[in-house]
N, CA, C and O atoms as a printed pandas DataFrame, in Angstrom:
     atom_number atom_name residue_name chain_id  residue_number  x_coord  y_coord  z_coord
0              1         N          LEU        A               1   15.169  -50.508   -4.607
1              2        CA          LEU        A               1   14.430  -50.435   -5.100
2              3         C          LEU        A               1   13.941  -52.060   -6.231
3              4         O          LEU        A               1   14.731  -52.782   -6.840
4              5         N          GLY        A               2   12.343  -52.187   -6.155
5              6        CA          GLY        A               2   12.321  -53.526   -6.969
6              7         C          GLY        A               2   11.238  -53.002   -7.700
7              8         O          GLY        A               2   10.562  -52.041   -7.332
8              9         N          MET        A               3   11.054  -53.743   -8.904
9             10        CA          MET        A               3   10.245  -53.911  -10.115
10            11         C          MET        A               3    9.394  -55.378   -9.851
11            12         O          MET        A               3   10.035  -56.375   -9.522
12            13         N          GLY        A               4    8.139  -55.429   -9.993
13            14        CA          GLY        A               4    7.695  -56.633  -10.207
14            15         C          GLY        A               4    6.321  -56.106  -11.231
15            16         O          GLY        A               4    6.065  -54.938  -11.522
16            17         N          ILE        A               5    5.534  -57.376  -11.672
17            18        CA          ILE        A               5    4.193  -57.406  -12.157
18            19         C          ILE        A               5    3.259  -56.843  -11.155
19            20         O          ILE        A               5    2.389  -56.159  -11.695
20            21         N          THR        A               6    3.172  -56.909   -9.976
21            22        CA          THR        A               6    2.583  -57.060   -9.056
22            23         C          THR        A               6    3.011  -56.194   -7.938
23            24         O          THR        A               6    4.232  -56.341   -7.886
24            25         N          LYS        A               7    2.592  -55.253   -6.890
25            26        CA          LYS        A               7    2.817  -54.580   -6.088
26            27         C          LYS        A               7    3.928  -55.237   -5.120
27            28         O          LYS        A               7    5.000  -54.736   -4.779
28            29         N          GLN        A               8    3.318  -56.652   -4.721
29            30        CA          GLN        A               8    3.835  -57.645   -3.605
30            31         C          GLN        A               8    4.991  -57.749   -4.344
31            32         O          GLN        A               8    5.978  -57.309   -3.755
32            33         N          ILE        A               9    5.210  -58.246   -5.581
33            34        CA          ILE        A               9    6.363  -58.946   -5.730
34            35         C          ILE        A               9    7.573  -57.807   -6.253
35            36         O          ILE        A               9    8.754  -58.076   -6.475
36            37         N          ALA        A              10    6.889  -56.429   -6.381
37            38        CA          ALA        A              10    8.422  -55.472   -6.676
38            39         C          ALA        A              10    8.468  -55.053   -5.162
39            40         O          ALA        A              10    9.285  -54.134   -5.101
40            41         N          GLU        A              11    8.076  -55.252   -4.203
41            42        CA          GLU        A              11    8.208  -54.596   -2.695
42            43         C          GLU        A              11    9.316  -55.741   -2.497
43            44         O          GLU        A              11   10.514  -55.498   -2.358
44            45         N          ALA        A              12    8.768  -56.976   -2.504
45            46        CA          ALA        A              12    9.654  -58.246   -1.814
46            47         C          ALA        A              12   10.957  -57.902   -2.736
47            48         O          ALA        A              12   12.054  -57.910   -2.178
48            49         N          SER        A              13   10.869  -57.580   -4.217
49            50        CA          SER        A              13   12.317  -57.817   -4.511
50            51         C          SER        A              13   13.075  -56.296   -4.247
51            52         O          SER        A              13   14.139  -56.044   -4.813
52            53         N          ALA        A              14   12.551  -55.515   -3.518
53            54        CA          ALA        A              14   13.147  -54.406   -2.989
54            55         C          ALA        A              14   13.392  -54.254   -2.039
55            56         O          ALA        A              14   14.145  -53.299   -1.846
56            57         N          LEU        A              15   12.968  -55.016   -0.892
57            58        CA          LEU        A              15   13.240  -55.791    0.094
58            59         C          LEU        A              15   14.683  -56.752    0.279
59            60         O          LEU        A              15   15.565  -56.824    1.134
60            61         N          GLN        A              16   14.392  -57.428   -1.013
61            62        CA          GLN        A              16   15.134  -58.658   -0.652
62            63         C          GLN        A              16   17.129  -58.229   -0.926
63            64         O          GLN        A              16   18.127  -58.926   -0.743
64            65         N          LYS        A              17   16.937  -56.588   -1.491
65            66        CA          LYS        A              17   18.146  -55.942   -2.176
66            67         C          LYS        A              17   18.389  -55.560   -0.784
67            68         O          LYS        A              17   19.500  -55.952   -0.429
68            69         N          CYS        A              18   17.788  -54.976    0.073
69            70        CA          CYS        A              18   17.887  -54.081    1.713
70            71         C          CYS        A              18   19.038  -54.627    2.113
71            72         O          CYS        A              18   19.127  -55.805    1.766
72            73         N          THR        A              19   20.101  -54.154    2.808
73            74        CA          THR        A              19   20.837  -53.937    3.778
74            75         C          THR        A              19   20.597  -53.274    4.795
75            76         O          THR        A              19   20.483  -52.060    4.626
76            77         N          GLY        A              20   20.457  -53.757    6.021
77            78        CA          GLY        A              20   20.213  -53.164    7.127
78            79         C          GLY        A              20   18.581  -52.693    7.543
79            80         O          GLY        A              20   17.734  -53.481    7.122
80            81         N          ASP        A              21   18.258  -51.961    8.019
81            82        CA          ASP        A              21   17.115  -50.971    8.310
82            83         C          ASP        A              21   16.377  -50.895    7.307
83            84         O          ASP        A              21   16.933  -50.103    6.546
84            85         N          CYS        A              22   15.252  -51.332    6.767
85            86        CA          CYS        A              22   14.639  -50.766    5.428
86            87         C          CYS        A              22   12.955  -50.744    5.043
87            88         O          CYS        A              22   12.310  -51.771    5.255
88            89         N          ALA        A              23   12.494  -49.922    4.654
89            90        CA          ALA        A              23   11.194  -49.559    4.299
90            91         C          ALA        A              23   10.836  -49.191    3.217
91            92         O          ALA        A              23   11.467  -48.348    2.580
92            93         N          ILE        A              24    9.578  -49.841    2.728
93            94        CA          ILE        A              24    9.181  -49.252    1.276
94            95         C          ILE        A              24    8.873  -47.485    1.493
95            96         O          ILE        A              24    8.528  -47.050    2.592
96            97         N          GLN        A              25    9.045  -46.645    0.361
97            98        CA          GLN        A              25    8.728  -45.875    0.473
98            99         C          GLN        A              25    7.768  -45.124   -0.749
99           100         O          GLN        A              25    6.758  -44.443   -0.572
100          101         N          PHE        A              26    8.331  -45.427   -1.844
101          102        CA          PHE        A              26    6.992  -45.577   -2.616
102          103         C          PHE        A              26    6.674  -46.765   -3.112
103          104         O          PHE        A              26    7.128  -47.783   -2.589
104          105         N          SER        A              27    5.585  -46.833   -4.538
105          106        CA          SER        A              27    4.926  -47.668   -4.839
106          107         C          SER        A              27    4.406  -47.297   -6.221
107          108         O          SER        A              27    3.921  -46.178   -6.391
108          109         N          PHE        A              28    4.475  -48.107   -7.138
109          110        CA          PHE        A              28    4.296  -47.614   -9.096
110          111         C          PHE        A              28    3.944  -48.872   -9.252
111          112         O          PHE        A              28    4.391  -49.934   -8.816
112          113         N          GLU        A              29    2.821  -48.501  -10.141
113          114        CA          GLU        A              29    2.071  -49.490  -11.004
114          115         C          GLU        A              29    2.163  -49.731  -12.289
115          116         O          GLU        A              29    2.378  -48.631  -12.798
116          117         N          GLY        A              30    2.129  -50.447  -13.026
117          118        CA          GLY        A              30    2.653  -50.445  -14.371
118          119         C          GLY        A              30    3.504  -50.226  -15.006
119          120         O          GLY        A              30    4.520  -49.978  -14.356
120          121         N          ASP        A              31    3.666  -50.172  -16.548
121          122        CA          ASP        A              31    5.205  -49.897  -17.044
122          123         C          ASP        A              31    5.714  -48.849  -16.444
123          124         O          ASP        A              31    4.978  -47.882  -16.248
124          125         N          ALA        A              32    6.639  -48.829  -16.160
125          126        CA          ALA        A              32    7.525  -47.644  -16.076
126          127         C          ALA        A              32    8.987  -47.877  -15.879
127          128         O          ALA        A              32    9.462  -49.000  -16.045
128          129         N          CYS        A              33    9.911  -46.577  -15.439
129          130        CA          CYS        A              33   11.206  -46.433  -15.367
130          131         C          CYS        A              33   11.400  -45.872  -14.026
131          132         O          CYS        A              33   10.659  -44.965  -13.647
132          133         N          VAL        A              34   12.241  -46.286  -13.350
133          134        CA          VAL        A              34   12.160  -45.277  -11.884
134          135         C          VAL        A              34   14.062  -44.927  -11.802
135          136         O          VAL        A              34   14.991  -45.664  -12.132
136          137         N          ALA        A              35   14.083  -43.520  -11.227
137          138        CA          ALA        A              35   15.323  -43.433  -11.061
138          139         C          ALA        A              35   15.386  -43.019   -9.904
139          140         O          ALA        A              35   14.687  -42.125   -9.429
140          141         N          THR        A              36   16.394  -43.755   -9.249
141          142        CA          THR        A              36   16.861  -42.917   -8.110
142          143         C          THR        A              36   18.425  -41.941   -8.161
143          144         O          THR        A              36   19.501  -42.223   -8.688
144          145         N          GLY        A              37   18.020  -40.787   -7.423
145          146        CA          GLY        A              37   19.399  -40.066   -7.519
146          147         C          GLY        A              37   19.848  -39.517   -6.440
147          148         O          GLY        A              37   18.986  -39.565   -5.562
148          149         N          THR        A              38   21.106  -38.858   -5.994
149          150        CA          THR        A              38   21.229  -37.772   -4.842
150          151         C          THR        A              38   21.651  -36.254   -5.876
151          152         O          THR        A              38   22.122  -36.083   -7.000
152          153         N          MET        A              39   21.294  -35.591   -5.041
153          154        CA          MET        A              39   21.826  -34.125   -5.215
154          155         C          MET        A              39   22.631  -33.268   -4.384
155          156         O          MET        A              39   22.646  -33.140   -3.160
156          157         N          LYS        A              40   23.385  -32.634   -5.414
157          158        CA          LYS        A              40   24.427  -31.652   -4.445
158          159         C          LYS        A              40   23.941  -29.983   -4.579
159          160         O          LYS        A              40   24.144  -29.221   -5.524
160          161         N          SER        A              41   23.272  -29.734   -3.359
161          162        CA          SER        A              41   23.085  -28.088   -3.989
162          163         C          SER        A              41   24.483  -26.945   -3.727
163          164         O          SER        A              41   25.539  -27.205   -3.152
164          165         N          ALA        A              42   24.115  -25.812   -4.278
165          166        CA          ALA        A              42   25.489  -25.058   -3.864
166          167         C          ALA        A              42   26.180  -24.984   -2.712
167          168         O          ALA        A              42   27.405  -24.912   -2.614
168          169         N          ASP        A              43   25.173  -25.009   -1.598
169          170        CA          ASP        A              43   25.516  -25.155   -0.347
170          171         C          ASP        A              43   25.862  -26.247   -0.141
171          172         O          ASP        A              43   26.088  -26.261    1.070
172          173         N          GLY        A              44   26.098  -27.386   -0.610
173          174        CA          GLY        A              44   26.658  -28.545   -0.399
174          175         C          GLY        A              44   25.654  -29.721    0.307
175          176         O          GLY        A              44   25.967  -30.903    0.450
176          177         N          ARG        A              45   24.701  -29.258    0.607
177          178        CA          ARG        A              45   23.981  -29.939    0.860
178          179         C          ARG        A              45   23.084  -31.311    0.033
179          180         O          ARG        A              45   22.237  -31.072   -0.828
180          181         N          GLU        A              46   23.422  -32.648    0.440
181          182        CA          GLU        A              46   23.020  -33.450   -0.397
182          183         C          GLU        A              46   21.555  -34.185   -0.363
183          184         O          GLU        A              46   21.115  -34.469    0.752
184          185         N          VAL        A              47   20.894  -34.460   -1.342
185          186        CA          VAL        A              47   19.269  -34.400   -1.468
186          187         C          VAL        A              47   18.874  -35.711   -2.055
187          188         O          VAL        A              47   19.138  -35.592   -3.252
188          189         N          SER        A              48   18.448  -36.736   -1.877
189          190        CA          SER        A              48   17.793  -38.069   -2.470
190          191         C          SER        A              48   16.594  -37.733   -3.350
191          192         O          SER        A              48   15.614  -37.014   -3.155
192          193         N          GLY        A              49   16.888  -38.297   -4.124
193          194        CA          GLY        A              49   15.768  -38.066   -4.755
194          195         C          GLY        A              49   14.756  -39.392   -6.003
195          196         O          GLY        A              49   15.491  -40.336   -6.293
196          197         N          ILE        A              50   13.779  -39.457   -6.445
197          198        CA          ILE        A              50   13.031  -40.384   -7.231
198          199         C          ILE        A              50   12.156  -40.353   -8.347
199          200         O          ILE        A              50   11.043  -39.953   -8.007
200          201         N          ASP        A              51   12.235  -40.597   -9.424
201          202        CA          ASP        A              51   11.507  -40.067  -10.528
202          203         C          ASP        A              51   11.106  -41.194  -11.106
203          204         O          ASP        A              51   11.798  -42.207  -11.205
204          205         N          VAL        A              52    9.700  -41.025  -11.606
205          206        CA          VAL        A              52    9.547  -42.099  -13.047
206          207         C          VAL        A              52    8.962  -41.633  -14.223
207          208         O          VAL        A              52    8.327  -40.580  -14.173
208          209         N          ALA        A              53    9.051  -42.145  -15.106
209          210        CA          ALA        A              53    8.861  -42.062  -16.727
210          211         C          ALA        A              53    8.664  -43.388  -17.121
211          212         O          ALA        A              53    8.914  -44.482  -16.614
212          213         N          ARG        A              54    7.871  -42.793  -18.723
213          214        CA          ARG        A              54    7.892  -44.611  -19.521
214          215         C          ARG        A              54    9.060  -45.050  -19.826
215          216         O          ARG        A              54    9.213  -46.268  -19.729
216          217         N          THR        A              55   10.090  -44.311  -20.228
217          218        CA          THR        A              55   11.020  -44.969  -20.874
218          219         C          THR        A              55   12.726  -44.621  -19.846
219          220         O          THR        A              55   12.673  -43.724  -19.004
220          221         N          LYS        A              56   13.801  -45.234  -19.999
221          222        CA          LYS        A              56   14.548  -44.914  -19.604
222          223         C          LYS        A              56   15.282  -43.306  -19.647
223          224         O          LYS        A              56   15.352  -42.498  -18.721
224          225         N          PRO        A              57   15.774  -43.176  -21.022
225          226        CA          PRO        A              57   15.837  -42.009  -21.352
226          227         C          PRO        A              57   14.871  -40.704  -20.879
227          228         O          PRO        A              57   15.244  -39.549  -20.676
228          229         N          LEU        A              58   13.383  -41.314  -20.761
229          230        CA          LEU        A              58   12.831  -40.050  -20.084
230          231         C          LEU        A              58   13.045  -39.824  -19.198
231          232         O          LEU        A              58   13.155  -38.624  -18.948
232          233         N          VAL        A              59   13.237  -40.739  -18.193
233          234        CA          VAL        A              59   13.268  -40.510  -16.646
234          235         C          VAL        A              59   14.812  -40.095  -16.509
235          236         O          VAL        A              59   14.884  -39.381  -15.509
236          237         N          GLU        A              60   15.373  -40.161  -16.768
237          238        CA          GLU        A              60   16.972  -39.778  -16.869
238          239         C          GLU        A              60   16.979  -38.599  -17.048
239          240         O          GLU        A              60   17.174  -37.955  -16.018
240          241         N          ALA        A              61   16.779  -37.754  -18.382
241          242        CA          ALA        A              61   16.177  -36.600  -18.718
242          243         C          ALA        A              61   15.434  -35.878  -17.582
243          244         O          ALA        A              61   15.794  -34.756  -17.225
244          245         N          SER        A              62   14.603  -36.392  -17.125
245          246        CA          SER        A              62   13.332  -35.808  -16.069
246          247         C          SER        A              62   14.250  -35.366  -14.753
247          248         O          SER        A              62   14.223  -34.366  -14.037
248          249         N          VAL        A              63   14.988  -36.439  -14.759
249          250        CA          VAL        A              63   16.062  -36.678  -12.861
250          251         C          VAL        A              63   16.695  -35.052  -13.702
251          252         O          VAL        A              63   16.305  -34.006  -13.183
252          253         N          GLN        A              64   17.483  -34.969  -14.750
253          254        CA          GLN        A              64   18.740  -34.063  -14.787
254          255         C          GLN        A              64   17.466  -32.684  -14.923
255          256         O          GLN        A              64   17.934  -31.717  -14.323
256          257         N          LYS        A              65   16.470  -32.442  -15.342
257          258        CA          LYS        A              65   16.001  -31.412  -15.673
258          259         C          LYS        A              65   15.504  -31.077  -14.120
259          260         O          LYS        A              65   15.924  -30.025  -13.639
260          261         N          ARG        A              66   14.849  -31.707  -13.510
261          262        CA          ARG        A              66   14.751  -31.413  -12.064
262          263         C          ARG        A              66   15.705  -30.861  -11.176
263          264         O          ARG        A              66   15.556  -29.806  -10.559
264          265         N          CYS        A              67   16.674  -31.600  -11.131
265          266        CA          CYS        A              67   17.843  -31.367  -10.878
266          267         C          CYS        A              67   18.644  -29.339  -11.059
267          268         O          CYS        A              67   19.183  -28.582  -10.251
268          269         N          ALA        A              68   18.353  -29.250  -12.265
269          270        CA          ALA        A              68   18.789  -27.818  -13.328
270          271         C          ALA        A              68   18.062  -27.014  -12.394
271          272         O          ALA        A              68   18.674  -26.186  -11.719
272          273         N          GLU        A              69   16.692  -27.179  -12.266
273          274        CA          GLU        A              69   15.624  -26.636  -11.925
274          275         C          GLU        A              69   15.719  -25.804  -10.593
275          276         O          GLU        A              69   15.471  -24.606  -10.458
276          277         N          ARG        A              70   16.136  -26.713   -9.631
277          278        CA          ARG        A              70   16.526  -26.365   -8.310
278          279         C          ARG        A              70   18.082  -26.146   -8.251
279          280         O          ARG        A              70   18.703  -26.239   -7.193
280          281         N          GLY        A              71   18.635  -25.866   -9.383
281          282        CA          GLY        A              71   20.567  -25.310   -9.069
282          283         C          GLY        A              71   21.269  -26.651   -8.673
283          284         O          GLY        A              71   22.414  -26.449   -8.269
284          285         N          MET        A              72   20.926  -27.849   -8.678
285          286        CA          MET        A              72   21.411  -28.857   -8.101
286          287         C          MET        A              72   22.512  -29.740   -9.329
287          288         O          MET        A              72   22.420  -29.874  -10.550
288          289         N          THR        A              73   23.361  -30.138   -8.485
289          290        CA          THR        A              73   24.039  -30.735   -9.523
290          291         C          THR        A              73   23.611  -32.207   -9.002
291          292         O          THR        A              73   23.558  -32.477   -7.802
292          293         N          CYS        A              74   23.250  -33.321  -10.248
293          294        CA          CYS        A              74   22.559  -34.645  -10.046
294          295         C          CYS        A              74   23.457  -35.686  -10.515
295          296         O          CYS        A              74   24.185  -35.434  -11.474
296          297         N          LYS        A              75   23.508  -37.228   -9.758
297          298        CA          LYS        A              75   24.271  -38.097   -9.688
298          299         C          LYS        A              75   23.302  -38.893  -10.093
299          300         O          LYS        A              75   22.371  -38.614   -9.337
300          301         N          ILE        A              76   22.888  -39.848  -10.939
301          302        CA          ILE        A              76   21.846  -40.879  -11.252
302          303         C          ILE        A              76   22.240  -42.535  -10.406
303          304         O          ILE        A              76   23.115  -43.375  -10.616
304          305         N          VAL        A              77   21.536  -42.477   -9.782
305          306        CA          VAL        A              77   22.365  -44.054   -8.867
306          307         C          VAL        A              77   22.020  -45.216   -9.417
307          308         O          VAL        A              77   22.831  -46.138   -9.512
308          309         N          SER        A              78   20.673  -45.308   -9.877
309          310        CA          SER        A              78   20.345  -46.417  -10.268
310          311         C          SER        A              78   18.681  -46.235  -11.026
311          312         O          SER        A              78   17.695  -45.759  -10.463
312          313         N          VAL        A              79   18.746  -46.698  -12.250
313          314        CA          VAL        A              79   17.423  -46.696  -12.953
314          315         C          VAL        A              79   16.928  -48.221  -13.430
315          316         O          VAL        A              79   17.702  -49.010  -13.972
316          317         N          GLU        A              80   15.799  -48.460  -13.204
317          318        CA          GLU        A              80   15.365  -50.184  -13.365
318          319         C          GLU        A              80   14.052  -49.595  -13.867
319          320         O          GLU        A              80   13.449  -48.730  -13.232
320          321         N          CYS        A              81   13.549  -50.190  -15.252
321          322        CA          CYS        A              81   12.587  -50.464  -15.922
322          323         C          CYS        A              81   11.974  -52.071  -15.931
323          324         O          CYS        A              81   12.567  -53.150  -15.893
324          325         N          LEU        A              82   10.204  -51.658  -16.011
325          326        CA          LEU        A              82    9.691  -52.716  -16.051
326          327         C          LEU        A              82    8.406  -52.233  -17.242
327          328         O          LEU        A              82    7.651  -51.261  -17.201
328          329         N          ASP        A              83    8.551  -53.573  -18.494
329          330        CA          ASP        A              83    8.446  -53.356  -19.621
330          331         C          ASP        A              83    7.210  -54.396  -19.695
331          332         O          ASP        A              83    7.585  -55.543  -19.941
332          333         N          LEU        A              84    5.926  -54.251  -19.546
333          334        CA          LEU        A              84    4.518  -55.629  -19.623
334          335         C          LEU        A              84    4.109  -55.167  -20.507
335          336         O          LEU        A              84    2.949  -54.789  -20.342
336          337         N          THR        A              85    4.653  -54.924  -21.789
337          338        CA          THR        A              85    4.118  -55.197  -23.331
338          339         C          THR        A              85    4.110  -56.876  -23.649
339          340         O          THR        A              85    5.258  -57.269  -23.860
340          341         N          PRO        A              86    3.419  -57.604  -23.705
341          342        CA          PRO        A              86    3.374  -58.776  -24.686
342          343         C          PRO        A              86    4.260  -58.743  -25.616
343          344         O          PRO        A              86    4.308  -59.641  -26.457
């Protein structure tokens, strides 16, 4: 997960944090908070997910809501925000 004022900076930031074999999967532009997480379903299967919203509280709430709608328990792994307001 990487944030930056341009797509190139964000991708470079993400890859710099990477260990092992990594690839860019998602890209977002503008002010945003991005959350990644893992979810565990009732049958024990684990699923990774990503969500984006305007603020940290909104993205965390969105992740929890999506998990609840799917009957899963969620653990937020990371949240990063980029605020471009002057």
